[in-house]
Short mmCIF file of C-alpha atoms in Angstrom, two decimals:
data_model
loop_
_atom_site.label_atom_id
_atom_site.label_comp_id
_atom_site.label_asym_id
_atom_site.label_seq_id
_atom_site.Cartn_x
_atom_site.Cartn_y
_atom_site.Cartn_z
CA UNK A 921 0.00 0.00 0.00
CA UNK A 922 1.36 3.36 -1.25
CA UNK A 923 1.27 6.10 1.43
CA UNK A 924 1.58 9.40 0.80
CA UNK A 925 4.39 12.04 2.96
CA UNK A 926 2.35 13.46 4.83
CA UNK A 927 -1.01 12.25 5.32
CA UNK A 928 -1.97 14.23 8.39
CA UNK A 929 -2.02 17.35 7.16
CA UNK A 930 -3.88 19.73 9.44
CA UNK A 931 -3.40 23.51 8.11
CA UNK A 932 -3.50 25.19 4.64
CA UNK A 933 -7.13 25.10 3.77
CA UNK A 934 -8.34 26.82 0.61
CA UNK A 935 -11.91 26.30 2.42
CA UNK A 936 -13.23 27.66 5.84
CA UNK A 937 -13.24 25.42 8.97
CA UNK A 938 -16.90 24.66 10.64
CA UNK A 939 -15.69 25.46 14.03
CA UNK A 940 -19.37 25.39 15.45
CA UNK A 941 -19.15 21.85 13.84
CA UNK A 942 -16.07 20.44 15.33
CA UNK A 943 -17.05 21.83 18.86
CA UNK A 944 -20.25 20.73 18.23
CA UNK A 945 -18.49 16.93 17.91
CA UNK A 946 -15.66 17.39 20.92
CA UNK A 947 -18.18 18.41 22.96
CA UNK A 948 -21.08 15.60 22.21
CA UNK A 949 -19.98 12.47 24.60
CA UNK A 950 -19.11 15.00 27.68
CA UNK A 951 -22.64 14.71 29.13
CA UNK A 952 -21.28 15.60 32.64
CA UNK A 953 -20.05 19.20 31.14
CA UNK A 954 -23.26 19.62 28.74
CA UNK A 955 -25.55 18.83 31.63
CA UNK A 956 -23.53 20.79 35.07
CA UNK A 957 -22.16 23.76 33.28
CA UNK A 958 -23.96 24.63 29.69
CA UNK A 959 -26.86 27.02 30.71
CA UNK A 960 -30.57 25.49 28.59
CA UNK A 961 -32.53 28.05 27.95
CA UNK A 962 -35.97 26.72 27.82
CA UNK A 963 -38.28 25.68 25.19
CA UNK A 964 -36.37 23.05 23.62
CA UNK A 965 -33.44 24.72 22.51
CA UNK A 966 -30.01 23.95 24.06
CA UNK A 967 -26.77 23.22 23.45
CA UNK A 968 -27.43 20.54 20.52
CA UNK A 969 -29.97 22.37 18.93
CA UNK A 970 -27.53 25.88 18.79
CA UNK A 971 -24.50 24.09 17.70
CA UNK A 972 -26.91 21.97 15.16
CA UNK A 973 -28.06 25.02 13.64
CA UNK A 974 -24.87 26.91 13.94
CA UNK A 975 -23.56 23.94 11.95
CA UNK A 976 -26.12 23.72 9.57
CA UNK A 977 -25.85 27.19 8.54
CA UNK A 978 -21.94 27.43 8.09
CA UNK A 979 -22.50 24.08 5.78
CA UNK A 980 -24.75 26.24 3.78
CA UNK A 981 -23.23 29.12 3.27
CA UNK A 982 -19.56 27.88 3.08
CA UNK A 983 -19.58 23.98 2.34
CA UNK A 984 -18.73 22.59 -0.91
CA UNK A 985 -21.64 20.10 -2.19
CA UNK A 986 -19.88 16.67 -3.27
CA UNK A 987 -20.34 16.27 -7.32
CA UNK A 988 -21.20 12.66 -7.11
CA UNK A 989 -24.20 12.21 -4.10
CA UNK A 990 -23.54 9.41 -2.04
CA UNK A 991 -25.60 6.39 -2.67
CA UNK A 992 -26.05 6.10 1.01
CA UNK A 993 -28.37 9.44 1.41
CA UNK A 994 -31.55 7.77 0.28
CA UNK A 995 -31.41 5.03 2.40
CA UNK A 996 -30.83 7.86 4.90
CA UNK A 997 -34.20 9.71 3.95
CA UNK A 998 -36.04 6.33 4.04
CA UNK A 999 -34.98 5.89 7.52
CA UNK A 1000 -35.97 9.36 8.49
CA UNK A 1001 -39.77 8.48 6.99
CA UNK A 1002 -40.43 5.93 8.87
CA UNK A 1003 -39.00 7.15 11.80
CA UNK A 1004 -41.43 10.31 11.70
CA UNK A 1005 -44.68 7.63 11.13
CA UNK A 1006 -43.08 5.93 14.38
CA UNK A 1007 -43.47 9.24 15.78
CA UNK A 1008 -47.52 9.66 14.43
CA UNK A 1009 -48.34 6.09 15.54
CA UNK A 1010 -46.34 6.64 18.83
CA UNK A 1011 -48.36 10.04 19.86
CA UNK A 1012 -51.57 8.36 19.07
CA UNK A 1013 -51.00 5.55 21.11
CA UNK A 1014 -49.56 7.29 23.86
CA UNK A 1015 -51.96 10.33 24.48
CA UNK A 1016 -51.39 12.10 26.87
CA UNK A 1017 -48.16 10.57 27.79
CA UNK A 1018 -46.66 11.58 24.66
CA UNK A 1019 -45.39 15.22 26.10
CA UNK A 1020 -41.78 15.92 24.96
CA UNK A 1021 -41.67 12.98 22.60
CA UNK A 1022 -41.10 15.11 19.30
CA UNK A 1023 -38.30 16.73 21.23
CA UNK A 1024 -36.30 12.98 21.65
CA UNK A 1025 -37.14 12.31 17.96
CA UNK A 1026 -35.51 15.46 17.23
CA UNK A 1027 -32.01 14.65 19.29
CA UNK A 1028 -32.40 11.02 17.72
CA UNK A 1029 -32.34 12.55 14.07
CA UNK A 1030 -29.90 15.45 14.77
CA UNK A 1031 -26.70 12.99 14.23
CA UNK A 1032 -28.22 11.04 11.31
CA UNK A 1033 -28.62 14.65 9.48
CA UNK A 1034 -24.90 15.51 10.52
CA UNK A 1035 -24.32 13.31 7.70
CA UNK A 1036 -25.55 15.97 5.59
CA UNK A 1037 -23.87 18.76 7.20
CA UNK A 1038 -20.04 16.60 7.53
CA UNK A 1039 -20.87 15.87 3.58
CA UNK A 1040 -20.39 19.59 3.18
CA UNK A 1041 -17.73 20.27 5.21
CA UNK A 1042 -15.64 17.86 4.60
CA UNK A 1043 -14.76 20.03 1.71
CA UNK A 1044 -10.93 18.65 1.33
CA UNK A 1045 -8.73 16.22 3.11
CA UNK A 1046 -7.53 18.73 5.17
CA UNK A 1047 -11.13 19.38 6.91
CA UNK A 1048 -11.93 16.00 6.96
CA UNK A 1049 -9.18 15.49 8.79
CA UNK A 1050 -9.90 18.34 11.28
CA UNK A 1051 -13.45 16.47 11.42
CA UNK A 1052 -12.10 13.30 12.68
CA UNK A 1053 -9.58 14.45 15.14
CA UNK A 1054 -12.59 16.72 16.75
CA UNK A 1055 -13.68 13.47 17.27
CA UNK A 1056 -10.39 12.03 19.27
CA UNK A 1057 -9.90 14.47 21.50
CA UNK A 1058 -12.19 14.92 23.69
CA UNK A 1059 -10.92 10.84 24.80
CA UNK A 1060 -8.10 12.16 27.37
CA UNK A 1061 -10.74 14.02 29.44
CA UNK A 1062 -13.29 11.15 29.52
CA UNK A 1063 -11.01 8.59 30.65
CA UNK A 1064 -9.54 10.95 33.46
CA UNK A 1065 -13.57 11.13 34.52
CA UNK A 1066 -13.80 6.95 34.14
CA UNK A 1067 -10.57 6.65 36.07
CA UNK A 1068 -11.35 9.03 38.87
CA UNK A 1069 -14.75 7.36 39.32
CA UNK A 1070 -13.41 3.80 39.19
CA UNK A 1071 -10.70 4.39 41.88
CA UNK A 1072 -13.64 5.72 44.41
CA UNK A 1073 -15.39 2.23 43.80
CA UNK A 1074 -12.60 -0.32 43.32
CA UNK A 1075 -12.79 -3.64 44.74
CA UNK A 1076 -10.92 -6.51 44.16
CA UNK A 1077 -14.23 -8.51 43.22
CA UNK A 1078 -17.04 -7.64 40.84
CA UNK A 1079 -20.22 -6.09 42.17
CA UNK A 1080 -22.63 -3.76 40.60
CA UNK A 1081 -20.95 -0.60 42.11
CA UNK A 1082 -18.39 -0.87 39.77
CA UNK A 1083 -20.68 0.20 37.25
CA UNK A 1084 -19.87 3.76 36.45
CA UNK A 1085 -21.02 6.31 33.38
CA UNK A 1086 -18.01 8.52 33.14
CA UNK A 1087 -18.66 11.54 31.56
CA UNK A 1088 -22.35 9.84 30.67
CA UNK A 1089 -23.98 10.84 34.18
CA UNK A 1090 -27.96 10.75 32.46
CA UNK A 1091 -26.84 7.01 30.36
CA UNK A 1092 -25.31 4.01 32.67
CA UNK A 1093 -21.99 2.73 32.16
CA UNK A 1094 -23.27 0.27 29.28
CA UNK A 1095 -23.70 2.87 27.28
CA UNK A 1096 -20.39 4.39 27.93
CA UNK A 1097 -19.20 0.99 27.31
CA UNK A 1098 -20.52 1.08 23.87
CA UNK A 1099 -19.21 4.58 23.40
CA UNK A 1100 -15.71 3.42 24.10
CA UNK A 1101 -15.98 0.34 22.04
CA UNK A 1102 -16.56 2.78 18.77
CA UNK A 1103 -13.78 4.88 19.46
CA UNK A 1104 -11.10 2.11 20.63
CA UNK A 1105 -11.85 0.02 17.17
CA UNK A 1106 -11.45 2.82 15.33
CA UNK A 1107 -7.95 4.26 17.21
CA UNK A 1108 -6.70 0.63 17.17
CA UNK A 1109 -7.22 0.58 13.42
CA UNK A 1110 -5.59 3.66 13.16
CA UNK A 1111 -2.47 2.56 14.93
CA UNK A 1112 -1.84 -0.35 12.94
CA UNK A 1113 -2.00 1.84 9.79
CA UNK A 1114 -0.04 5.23 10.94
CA UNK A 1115 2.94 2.82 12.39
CA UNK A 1116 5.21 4.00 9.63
CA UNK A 1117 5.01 7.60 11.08
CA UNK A 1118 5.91 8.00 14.65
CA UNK A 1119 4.36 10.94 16.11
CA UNK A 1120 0.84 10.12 15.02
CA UNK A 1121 1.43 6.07 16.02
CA UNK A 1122 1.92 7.24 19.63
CA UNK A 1123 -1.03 9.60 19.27
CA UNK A 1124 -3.31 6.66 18.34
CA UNK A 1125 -1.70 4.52 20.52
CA UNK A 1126 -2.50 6.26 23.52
CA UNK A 1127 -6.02 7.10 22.34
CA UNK A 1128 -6.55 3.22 22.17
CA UNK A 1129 -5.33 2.80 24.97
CA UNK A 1130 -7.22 5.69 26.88
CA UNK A 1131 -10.68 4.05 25.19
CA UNK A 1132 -9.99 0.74 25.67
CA UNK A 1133 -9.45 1.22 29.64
CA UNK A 1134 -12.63 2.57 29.39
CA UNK A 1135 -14.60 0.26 28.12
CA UNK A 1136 -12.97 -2.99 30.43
CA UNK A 1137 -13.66 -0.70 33.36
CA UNK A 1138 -17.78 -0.05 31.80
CA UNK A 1139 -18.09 -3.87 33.26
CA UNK A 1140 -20.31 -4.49 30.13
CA UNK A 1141 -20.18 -7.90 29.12
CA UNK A 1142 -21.72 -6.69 25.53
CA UNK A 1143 -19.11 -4.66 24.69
CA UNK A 1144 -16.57 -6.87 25.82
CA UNK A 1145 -18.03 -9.28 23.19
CA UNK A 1146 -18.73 -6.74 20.73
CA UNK A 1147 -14.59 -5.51 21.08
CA UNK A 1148 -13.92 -9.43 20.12
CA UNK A 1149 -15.99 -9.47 17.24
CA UNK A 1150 -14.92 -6.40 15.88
CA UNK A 1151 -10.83 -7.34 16.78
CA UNK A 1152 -11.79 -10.05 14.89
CA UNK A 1153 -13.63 -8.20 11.84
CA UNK A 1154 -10.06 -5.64 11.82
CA UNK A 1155 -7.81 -8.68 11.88
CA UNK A 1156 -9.57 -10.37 8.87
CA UNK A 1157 -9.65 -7.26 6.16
CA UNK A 1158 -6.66 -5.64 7.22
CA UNK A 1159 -4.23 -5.98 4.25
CA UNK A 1160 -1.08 -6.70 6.35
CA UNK A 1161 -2.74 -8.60 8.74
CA UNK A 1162 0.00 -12.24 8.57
CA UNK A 1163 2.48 -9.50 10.56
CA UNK A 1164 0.11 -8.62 13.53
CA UNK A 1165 -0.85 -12.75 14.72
CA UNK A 1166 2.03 -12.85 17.13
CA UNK A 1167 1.77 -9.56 18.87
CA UNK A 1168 -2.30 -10.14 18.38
CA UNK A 1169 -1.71 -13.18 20.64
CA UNK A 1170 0.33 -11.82 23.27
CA UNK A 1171 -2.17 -8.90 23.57
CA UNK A 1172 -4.95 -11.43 24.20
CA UNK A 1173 -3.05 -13.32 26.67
CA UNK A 1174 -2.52 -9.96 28.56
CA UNK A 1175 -5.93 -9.62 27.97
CA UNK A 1176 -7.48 -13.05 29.26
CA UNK A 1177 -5.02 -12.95 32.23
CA UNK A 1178 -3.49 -9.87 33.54
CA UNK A 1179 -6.62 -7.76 33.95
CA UNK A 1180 -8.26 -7.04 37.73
CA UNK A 1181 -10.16 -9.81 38.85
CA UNK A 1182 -13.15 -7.89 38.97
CA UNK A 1183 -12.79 -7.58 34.96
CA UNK A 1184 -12.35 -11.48 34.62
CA UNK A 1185 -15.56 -12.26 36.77
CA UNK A 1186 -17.82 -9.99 35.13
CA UNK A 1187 -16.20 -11.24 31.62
CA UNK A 1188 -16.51 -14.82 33.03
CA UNK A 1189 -20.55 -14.38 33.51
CA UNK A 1190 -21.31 -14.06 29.81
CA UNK A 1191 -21.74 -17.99 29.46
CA UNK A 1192 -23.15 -18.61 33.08
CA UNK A 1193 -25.52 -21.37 33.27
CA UNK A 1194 -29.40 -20.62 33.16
CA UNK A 1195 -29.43 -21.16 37.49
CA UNK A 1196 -26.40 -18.54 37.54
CA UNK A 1197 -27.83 -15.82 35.35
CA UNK A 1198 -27.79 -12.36 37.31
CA UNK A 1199 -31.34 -11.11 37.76
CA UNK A 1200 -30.64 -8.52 34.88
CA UNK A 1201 -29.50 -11.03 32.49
CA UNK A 1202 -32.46 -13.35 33.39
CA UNK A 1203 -34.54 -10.63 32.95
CA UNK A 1204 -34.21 -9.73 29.49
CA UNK A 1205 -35.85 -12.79 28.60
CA UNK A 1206 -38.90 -12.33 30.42
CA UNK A 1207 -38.95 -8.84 28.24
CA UNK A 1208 -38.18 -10.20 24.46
CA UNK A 1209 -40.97 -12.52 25.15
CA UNK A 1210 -43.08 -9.93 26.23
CA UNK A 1211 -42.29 -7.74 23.14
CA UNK A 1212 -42.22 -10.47 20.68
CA UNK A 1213 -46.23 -11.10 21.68
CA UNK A 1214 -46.92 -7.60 21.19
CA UNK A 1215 -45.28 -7.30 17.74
CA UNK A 1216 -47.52 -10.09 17.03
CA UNK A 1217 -50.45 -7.98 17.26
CA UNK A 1218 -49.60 -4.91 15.40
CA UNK A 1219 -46.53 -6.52 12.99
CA UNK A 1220 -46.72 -4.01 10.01
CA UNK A 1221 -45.62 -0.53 11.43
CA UNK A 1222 -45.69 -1.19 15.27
CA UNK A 1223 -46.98 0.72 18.19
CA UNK A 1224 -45.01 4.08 17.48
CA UNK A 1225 -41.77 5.93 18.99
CA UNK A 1226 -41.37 4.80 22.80
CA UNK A 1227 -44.33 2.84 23.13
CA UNK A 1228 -42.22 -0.04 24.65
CA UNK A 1229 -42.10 0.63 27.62
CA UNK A 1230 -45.56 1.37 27.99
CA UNK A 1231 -47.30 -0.58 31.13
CA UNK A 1232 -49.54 -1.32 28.09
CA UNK A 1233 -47.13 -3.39 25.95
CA UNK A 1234 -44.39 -4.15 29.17
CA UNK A 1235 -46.20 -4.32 32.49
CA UNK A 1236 -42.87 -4.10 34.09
CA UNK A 1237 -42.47 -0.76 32.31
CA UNK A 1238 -38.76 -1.77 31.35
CA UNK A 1239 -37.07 -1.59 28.16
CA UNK A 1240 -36.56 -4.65 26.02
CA UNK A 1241 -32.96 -4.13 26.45
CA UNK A 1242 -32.60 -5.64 22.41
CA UNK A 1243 -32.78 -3.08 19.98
CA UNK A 1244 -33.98 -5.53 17.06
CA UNK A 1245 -36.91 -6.47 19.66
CA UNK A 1246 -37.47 -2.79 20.84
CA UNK A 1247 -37.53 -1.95 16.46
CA UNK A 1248 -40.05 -4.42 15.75
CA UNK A 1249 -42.27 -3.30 19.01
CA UNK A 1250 -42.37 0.39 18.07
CA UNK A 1251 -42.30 0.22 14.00
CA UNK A 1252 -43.06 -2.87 13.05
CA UNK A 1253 -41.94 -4.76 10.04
CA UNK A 1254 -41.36 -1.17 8.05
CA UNK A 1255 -39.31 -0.09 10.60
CA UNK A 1256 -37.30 -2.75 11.17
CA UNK A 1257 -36.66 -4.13 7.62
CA UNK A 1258 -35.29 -0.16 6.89
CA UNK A 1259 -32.99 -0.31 9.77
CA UNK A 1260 -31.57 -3.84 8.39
CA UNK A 1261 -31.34 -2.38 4.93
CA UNK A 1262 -29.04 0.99 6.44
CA UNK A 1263 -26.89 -1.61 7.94
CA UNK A 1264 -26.52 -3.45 4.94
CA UNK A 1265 -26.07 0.48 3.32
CA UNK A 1266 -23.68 1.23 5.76
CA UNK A 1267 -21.52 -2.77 4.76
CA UNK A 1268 -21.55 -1.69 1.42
CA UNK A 1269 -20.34 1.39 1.91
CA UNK A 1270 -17.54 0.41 4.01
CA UNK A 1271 -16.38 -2.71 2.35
CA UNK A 1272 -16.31 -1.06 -0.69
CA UNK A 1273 -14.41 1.71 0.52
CA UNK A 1274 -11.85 -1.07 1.89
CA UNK A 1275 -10.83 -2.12 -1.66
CA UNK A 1276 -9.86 0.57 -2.45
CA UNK A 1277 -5.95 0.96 -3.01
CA UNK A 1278 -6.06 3.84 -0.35
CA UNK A 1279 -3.20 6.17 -0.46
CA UNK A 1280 -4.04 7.76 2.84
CA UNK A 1281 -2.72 6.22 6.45
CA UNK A 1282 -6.23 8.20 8.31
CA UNK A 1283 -8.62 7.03 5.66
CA UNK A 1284 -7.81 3.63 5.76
CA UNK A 1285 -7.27 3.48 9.14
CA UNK A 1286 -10.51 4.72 9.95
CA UNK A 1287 -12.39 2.90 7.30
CA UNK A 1288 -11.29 -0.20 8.62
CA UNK A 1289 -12.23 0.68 12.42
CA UNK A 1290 -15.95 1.08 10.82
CA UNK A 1291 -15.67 -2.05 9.76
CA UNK A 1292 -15.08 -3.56 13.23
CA UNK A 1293 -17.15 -0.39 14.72
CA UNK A 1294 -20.53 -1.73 12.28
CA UNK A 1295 -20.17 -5.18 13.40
CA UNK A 1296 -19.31 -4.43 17.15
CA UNK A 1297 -22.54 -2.18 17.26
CA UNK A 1298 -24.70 -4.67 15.52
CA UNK A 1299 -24.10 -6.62 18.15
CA UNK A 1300 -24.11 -4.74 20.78
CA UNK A 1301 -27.75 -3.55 19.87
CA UNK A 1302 -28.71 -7.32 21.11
CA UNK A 1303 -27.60 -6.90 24.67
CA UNK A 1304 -29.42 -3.05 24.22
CA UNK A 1305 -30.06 0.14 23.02
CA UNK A 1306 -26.80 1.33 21.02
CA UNK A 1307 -28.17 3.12 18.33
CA UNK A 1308 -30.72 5.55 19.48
CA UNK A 1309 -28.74 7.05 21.90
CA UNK A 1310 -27.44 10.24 20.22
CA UNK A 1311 -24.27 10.90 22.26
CA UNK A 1312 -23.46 7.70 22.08
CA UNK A 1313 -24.46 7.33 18.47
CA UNK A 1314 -23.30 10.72 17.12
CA UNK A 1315 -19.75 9.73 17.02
CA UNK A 1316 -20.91 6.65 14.14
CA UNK A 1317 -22.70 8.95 11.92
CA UNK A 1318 -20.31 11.30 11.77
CA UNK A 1319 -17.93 8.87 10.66
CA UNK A 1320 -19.76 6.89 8.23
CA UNK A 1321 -20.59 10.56 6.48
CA UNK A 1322 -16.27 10.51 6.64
CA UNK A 1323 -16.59 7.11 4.75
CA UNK A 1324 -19.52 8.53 2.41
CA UNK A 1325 -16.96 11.20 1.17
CA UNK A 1326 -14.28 9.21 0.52
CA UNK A 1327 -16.43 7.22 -1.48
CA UNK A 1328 -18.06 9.91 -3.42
CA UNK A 1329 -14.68 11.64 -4.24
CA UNK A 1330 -13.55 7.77 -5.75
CA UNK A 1331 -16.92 7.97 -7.76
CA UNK A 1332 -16.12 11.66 -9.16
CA UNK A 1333 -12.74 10.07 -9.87
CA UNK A 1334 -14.15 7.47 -11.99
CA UNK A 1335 -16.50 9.68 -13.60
CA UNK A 1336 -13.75 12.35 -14.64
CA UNK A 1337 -11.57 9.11 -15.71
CA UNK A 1338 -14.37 8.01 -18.04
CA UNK A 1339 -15.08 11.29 -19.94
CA UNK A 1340 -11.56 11.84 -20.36
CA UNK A 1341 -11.33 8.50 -22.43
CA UNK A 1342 -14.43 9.07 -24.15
CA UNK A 1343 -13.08 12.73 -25.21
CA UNK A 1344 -9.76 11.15 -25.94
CA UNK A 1345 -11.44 8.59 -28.20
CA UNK A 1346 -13.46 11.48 -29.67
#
C-alpha cells in the first residue's frame, strides 16, 4: 500500500473550517459538562440544537456540495420516513403521555442529518481530517472522569458498584461501554496503519489505549463481546494482517489474564448457566418474550416511537434491552426491515471503501475501524439500546458521512476518468 508524505495534514485550507461543527463533535460524549455547566434556555433549545443550527448554517453558506451524491443518502431519507410515522403512531398511542416525545425524535435525528452537514464540510482532506480528530480528542478528558470514578469504587471482586457512566452521568456505564468500544476500534485501526510515522502512532496509541481502559472498566459484558468481534472483523480485512498474529496473541493473553479480577468475573458471567444468570440477564428474557407477543399484534408498522415501555405493551415498564426487539415493538416490520437495509447500506459502503488501493494512512485506518465499529454495534444492539442514543451514536454517523466522502470523491474520480477516455477517443 502506497502512502503518501504526509497524510496528516492539518493547516493550509483553501476552504473555511466549521468550528461550530467540530465543537459541536468534541463536545457531544461530555454529558457531565453539557448537563452541570452549559446554561438550557428553555423551550427546547439547548446546546445541541444551537450548535446543530450553527452547523447547519456554516454548511450552507460555506460547504462545498460533493459532485457525485452518495448512494447512502436515500437510504438515509427512508430511515428518516419511517421514523417520523413511528413518531404519528407513537403520539396516538400514547396520548397524553406523549409530552416531549417530538423533542427525543428530534435529538435522535440530529446525528443522522450531521451526515448531511459533515458531507459539506468535509470540503478537502484537510477538513476531513480536522473532522475526525474533533472526534479524538475529547478521549483524554473522559477517561480521566472513568478513572477518577473507578478508583472511588474499586474492589478486588465484581459487584454492581463498579458500574460507572463517566462523563455519561444521564446514560449508565453500558452505554459508555458502547461509546468506548466505537472509538477504541477505530484508534486501534488507526495505529496499525499510521505505524510507519511515529508521532501520530503514539497519538493513536495512547487514544486506544485511553478508550480501551474505558470500556474494560464499563463492566459491560456486551461490549466486551462486541470488542472481540470487531478485533476479529479488523484482523480479517486488514491488508497486512499475517504481521500482527504474534503480537495479536500476546495482547490477548494480557488480555485473558493480567486484567483485575473484577474484569475477569464480570467477563466470566457471559456464558453462566441458566441457574447462575444475574437477575438482569435473566430478565431480558422475560422482556423479548413480552415484546415479541406484542409485535404479534400490530406486525406491520408497530406501536409508534417509545411505546415499549408502555405498562400497556411491558407491564414491568422496562425496556426490552434488544434493539432488534425494541424496532419491531415500536415500528413494526417497516421499521425494522429499513434499519436492516441501512446496515446493509452502511456494509456496502464500508467494504467497498476497503478495496480501495487507499493512499491515505487516516482514511484507511478509519475505514477499517468502521468495519469492526458496524459489526461491534450490531451486536451490541442485542444486549441493548446502542443506536438511538445520540451521544453515544453521534460519534458513528459522523464517521460513516467521513466514509460517504471518501467514497463519493472515488466515484467523481471514476467519472472524470471516463469522460476523459471518451473525449480522448473522440
Amino acid at each position: 500500500m502506497t502512502i503518501i508524505s504526509n497524510p496528516f495534514q492539518l493547516s493550509g485550507s483553501e476552504y473555511k473550517t466549521n468550528w461550530p461543527l467540530l465543537i459541536f463533535l468534541f463536545l457531544m460524549p461530555l454529558r457531565n459538562i453539557q448537563l452541570q455547566y452549559i446554561p438550557n434556555l428553555g423551550g427546547g433549545i439547548n446546546f445541541i440544537n444551537i450548535f446543530f443550527l450553527l452547523s447547519l448554517g456554516h454548511a450552507l453558506i460555506y460547504g462545498k456540495a460533493l459532485e457525485v451524491k452518495p448512494k447512502i443518502n436515500s437510504m438515509i431519507k427512508w430511515y428518516v420516513l419511517t421514523s417520523i410515522l413511528a413518531l404519528v403512531l407513537g403520539y396516538s398511542f400514547l396520548g397524553d403521555k406523549s409530552q416531549g416525545l417530538w423533542k427525543d425524535m428530534k435529538d435522535m435525528l440530529v446525528p443522522v442529518f450531521l451526515v448531511f452537514i459533515v458531507q459539506k464540510s468535509a470540503s478537502d482532506d484537510i477538513q476531513w481530517r480536522r473532522i475526525l480528530i474533533a472526534m479524538l480528542l475529547p478521549l483524554p478528558y473522559i477517561f480521566k472522569v472513568v478513572w477518577s470514578q473507578y478508583k472511588a469504587v474499586a474492589s478486588w471482586h465484581y459487584s454492581d458498584d463498579l458500574r460507572i457512566s463517566g462523563t455519561f452521568m444521564d446514560l449508565g456505564a453500558n452505554e459508555m461501554g458502547a461509546f468506548a468500544l466505537m472509538m477504541a476500534l477505530v484508534t486501534f485501526s488507526c495505529v496499525l496503519t499510521t505505524w510507519s510515522y511515529s508521532k501520530w502512532r503514539y497519538f493513536f496509541i495512547a487514544m486506544f489505549i485511553m478508550s480501551g481502559m474505558c470500556l474494560i472498566y464499563s463492566y459491560s459484558r456486551g461490549g466486551y463481546l462486541a470488542f472481540l468481534l470487531g478485533f476479529i472483523i479488523i484482523f480479517i480485512n486488514y491488508k497486512n494482517r499475517k504481521k500482527l498474529i504474534a503480537p495479536l496473541i500476546f495482547v490477548l493473553v494480557i488480555f485473558v489474564f493480567k486484567m483485575p479480577e473484577s474484569v475477569q468475573e464480570r467477563f466470566s458471567s457471559i456464558n453462566a448457566s441458566e441457574d447462575e444468570r444475574d437477575e438482569s440477564a435473566q430478565s431480558r428474557f422475560v422482556f423479548w418474550a413480552i415484546a415479541f407477543d406484542r409485535f404479534l399484534e400490530r406486525p406491520v408498522a408497530g406501536y409508534g416511537y417509545h411505546t415499549v415501555q408502555d405498562k400497556r405493551i411491558n407491564p414491568y415498564e422496562m425496556d426490552t434491552h434488544n434493539y432488534y426487539v425494541k424496532m419491531l415493538v415500536e415500528r413494526g416490520v417497516i421499521g425494522f426491515l429499513t434499519f436492516l437495509l441501512l446496515l446493509m447500506s452502511f456494509r456496502r459502503l464500508i467494504y467497498k471503501n476497503l478495496q480501495y488501493d487507499e493512499t491515505d494512512a487516516i482514511k484507511y485506518g478509519l475505514t477499517l475501524g468502521m468495519a469492526g465499529a458496524l459489526a461491534g454495534m450490531m451486536l451490541g444492539n442485542m444486549f441493548g439500546d446502542r443506536f438511538s442514543h445520540y451521544p453515544i451514536i453521534t460519534y458513528f454517523w459522523v464517521m460513516i458521512a467521513l466514509i460517504s466522502v471518501l467514497d463519493a470523491k472515488q466515484e467523481e474520480g471514476s467519472v472524470n476518468q471516463d469522460w476523459s477516455a471518451r473525449v480522448a477517443e473522440s
